[in-house]
Phi, psi and omega in degrees: 000134176297145177286151179256356176197165177076194182298129180096354181267146176271061178298137180292144183292113183292330182291339183293339179300312181287327180293318184282343179256009177076020182258009177294157180238093181266165185301323180290344175283347184270124178227131182257137181307128177079013184293151172254173184235148181242140172234132181264130171275117186248153182294137175257007172236157187280330186206123180194158179260125181283114180268325177197153173227119180249111182255005189300317181293320180297322184295337183263002184281156185303135174081354184286129178269311180196148175245130182247145171227181180302333180297329180292346183246013174293129184091351175266144181295158177266181180287127188271157169257135187269006182212119178265114179268136175261133186280182185296342181261003179090005180268147177291153179300157172284128188229087183287158176297150177230088186290157177296315171238145188306139178231114176088312181220157164255145190233359171196155174298123184107352177299124183288129182256318181214162179222133179249124175257126184216171181296329178225161179293322180297319178294323178295319179294316180299317181293323179299326179291341180272353178287131181260126181245142170236104184237125176278113183288137180243160178301137180275134177266114187232315182282122186294320181292321177293324180295336181279348184285149177297135180089001179293150173305137183268133172291320179239117187295335184270005175261157182284334177198189182265008182269113178295314174199155173243104196247151181221146173214147178097215184294119183272342183276100181299325179298320179295317179296315179299322180295319178302314182288325179294327183267000183290147175286333179208139176232127175252130181237140181216131172257131183210162179239131169262107194294147178291139183232157170248131190295318176053054171297156183302321180262122174293168179288146181217147173220132175230121182236142174225155182228136177252115178291331181294324182248355184057041182242147179245146169230128177242120171263129186208157178274083188233149173271350184206081187298324180294324179293319178300314180299315181298311182296317183293321182283316188278328190240336188255294187260349178065036181270152174292126189299326182288352177260007183236128175245129177243129182237123172248099182285214174301133182237126185272065178090148180224306179059026180099325188290347176255015171289322201277154173275119184256157181300326183296324178295313180295320180298310183300322179295315178297314185289331180300322177283316183298327181262352184055038178210150171297145183232132183236138174227130174235122181291138168280164180295320179293326177294324180298324181298332184247007179228333173288143176299136176274177181230164177064231181067064174242143171242121191225153164237128180234139180232133179240125179256135179232150176272185185294341179262011179069025171277138176290126180241346179196148178219133178223133180222136177237124187231138165258123183245127183277122174268346189078201187281331182222163174277120173280179193303314182237018187300322186292335183277340188293311181281354184252270188287343176260356182238305182298326182289346181260007185286350173286331182060219181268012195243151183267052177287122188283332183235120180226135175230126181242126178235131183225128169252120178264128191241139169274134177221168179273062178224169178301139178307147181247136180212200185294135171225140189344105183111317169048078178094322179292318175297323180296318179293313182297320181298312177304308189294313185285336173287319182288326176296317180295320178295321178298317179299319180294318180295324182274349181071032181244161179294128184295330177288317180298320179297319179294312182302321181299330186253005179299146166289133182236346181247131181231149359293154183231125177269117179279163175287357183238044160081008179246156172238110177284124184276330184198161178167164176210082188289325175295319179298319179294320178295323175302314179300318181296313183300322179286313185293326182271359181049055181295334179296334180266007185295321183301320179292321179293323177296317181298321179295319177298318180296323178296334179268008177082016181245156174261131181246136181229154177240126177243132179240144168204162175240159175213157164226145184234146172253119184239158177063055186311132188183176352278168187299321183293326180286312181294332174298318177293337180270359174118353180297136182259017178212158172285162182231035173273183167211176190215156175211143172244126178254112181250113178268127177279163186300328182271004174102347174288163190226136169250127180246113178266121188238149177282341176287159179236133181261123176219048179127352185277343179084027181301324184293347176256310187289319181298315176299330178301321182291309183296316180298321179294321181295325185264329182091034178242172180287143181300332182293346179277357183242126174244151179250131178246128182209165168088358183233113185296343178278351184243333189252156175291165183290109177233168188263003173089196187238120175183164175061029177051050187250346196303305184285320182293326185257297180293323177298324177292321175298320179297318178298315182294322177294321178295321176299321177296319178298314181297319179300317180291319179298326178295325177298317180293317180298320179299321178295316181294326183267000180053052182224170176285140178303325181295340182266359184275130177241147178241121179209133177053039177074017179234131171269130181225160175268122184307133176080006179227174175260013179280131181206163175216140186284155177308312182297327178291322179292317182293323177295320178298327180298330182254349173235075194278056178286321177242091197215141177295130186297329185277359183251135176290146172297167178088165180213085182210132182220149177237143175221143171251144181227122177245110187298153176279340185196169167297165159260154187232076172295155180210171181186174176225133185236147175229135179232135174243131180234157165246139177240130175277112184292344180278328187241342184082005181292132180254132176236126178275117185267330181202146176216126182236133179236126173243114186239150172247103180252019184068211179291143184252127178275312181224101184302323181295317178295320178298316177305314181297319178297318180293317178303312181297318179296318178297319179301318179291324177294320176296321176302315179295318185290323187255330198230311194280138176198123179265113189238139175247150172271184186292346178261003180084015175277134180283114183280334183251063189258014176201173179288353172290331186238344178255113189272107175274146177294142177247173186303322183278001175271347184238149180269180166283127185273150168252117187239131178227130174226039180273348175275099189241121168242102187301144173301140186269353190233006169240153190294340179266347183068024185263160173231162181291151180227350192289337185248354188305314183300323180285340179276314187276340188279320184302312179294329178297317180295312183294319177300322180292317180299315180293325177297320178296313182296318183286339175290340179270015176095001178277171173224083185247121184281323188195147167227130180287151175288150353281144181275074180290162178305321181294320179292319179294314180299317180298318180295321181291333185252020173076000000 
């Protein structure tokens, strides 16, 4: 029987009541009395040298408060990168300055050049049009391989070349790797592109900043996934403000998908300008502005090679990737193609020799950073496409080839620096084969053929590393921040509880799932527990939400803080019951003496904590505890996905007919929320595979800069999903035994879709090795017709 409350119950998301009734409080809903508005004048060319900026006409226009240019920020820090990668030779990456407003050069379409603060947004826009610019246009650097060549135009004149770093992981002995491939019975090689994406959360980015001259304090309201990180970066590296004088608030946030992790120039600008103008300053991104100012995702060009022996065992893997950084390093951009990508190249397989090579390139494009999955989708796509191609070349069943090479013994040390603590890949594949009715596929294919369509089946497996940790290890790898999290559990006198968490909820359902854990531990109703997040003045210092870390990391801190609360409450209960603390048990909200009928209710104990008339002398009054949790390892969710497509051979149109996901997320707190997270991830993965593509022309102009040209998935592009997460191998090193689930769908779905499309095309007598994403009708038709 399904549970109706606590851990394992599909409790309805309490936060949805305000979202569905229009009662949410988003950053754009926040308006400060007397606020001004800012409009950014952005570059309309990809690469150019700023010869002059004349703001005199703009400054005299109606309503203008102040006009800012890069000169106003000379001596102010630039936007920082949070991870220093060391290259294959031991040298630190090239890390150019990233000014708040352009200084000397513009480096991508959308680079902010000037900012106008005015009484109204319309006045700010009008004044921005009056700014006169003289910019010498320079050749745009766009192709990553060309950018790596000696003598290429430099994106940053003070760098020696356009290579941010040339990085390596795995087997360092090239001769050994070459020998493995030379002696292989079969080698499969694949060249592929992981297409650039725009995250497009429902809510665009917004920043509202105010400054109090009386207290010398700043408040920034912003659309952020991690407000404490924004405050730290802005205070320590950008504006040099005293951290205790800065409050950052991230209220309700309408989706993030990674793109709201980062500290953006607009946040720092509004904070700076609020003091300079002695007025609150507000900026709300337009959708077209978001396309050229939000960090993009993916954009890898790779060659991957898989070596197999005569028995079809994987014996070697080699991959070479060019990763686009864009014009500047965003907050975590440098870590995505390296420690979040290279470390996942083992996948679910026991390949003994792996070599990963990555060149990260500066180009005259919008900066690229984490997007749902962040490195893990790029690794999985490469690996699962080459495995599928190998199966086709060898004429063997793709599922059998995968099963033959699965890791089966845990813990398992991969050749690329990770230790998988637990998993059951055969068990997950068993679940998939049953749920997807693979035995009935031949009949479904025959029916499609009778209807004039080609039907294909795509299979893939994935493993993901979530909750990146521990801090001491990632620090040695270049992380410039800790990766722990924190929670404070404050019990009120009447027994209700406020839990202040460092994680941030922007669609994950924390306000529902987190109370399920605390309520289950104590034995009280979930409605007695509230979650407080997003305000640095209220919550302990935590690292926010990204990388599917919230429950595994912040949730573990919450468990530990709750355990401290329970331990203290037991001392009080023992005093009230005149019993030994060791004999006190807590169940269903009642403290009892083991082996007796003596008990006292949770509410009576909590009231005693704050009205300590009958109280143990050695115990402090009150009932509030804080815990920090730094994980010992990643969590490693895994899964197997199946996609069935129909292809119209006349038009190349692809229709997804069925999609099945079998995931291992360890212990499940709220199955309904997990289903929703997987559904959303699969939808985004299908979007990448079939529709979405961020494209630039030869001059660096963004061709897909609106929804007229950037194709987002719609309801009729996705099927009803079949989702199973009953194959559970609990994480061995966090107290809940949970693994991340928020990004899995976006990791496992793109290769499943592409494998299915190619299976359909090749079932029609073709021999097509690969089509790059998105597999639009034109690309499919072109491949079918040579």
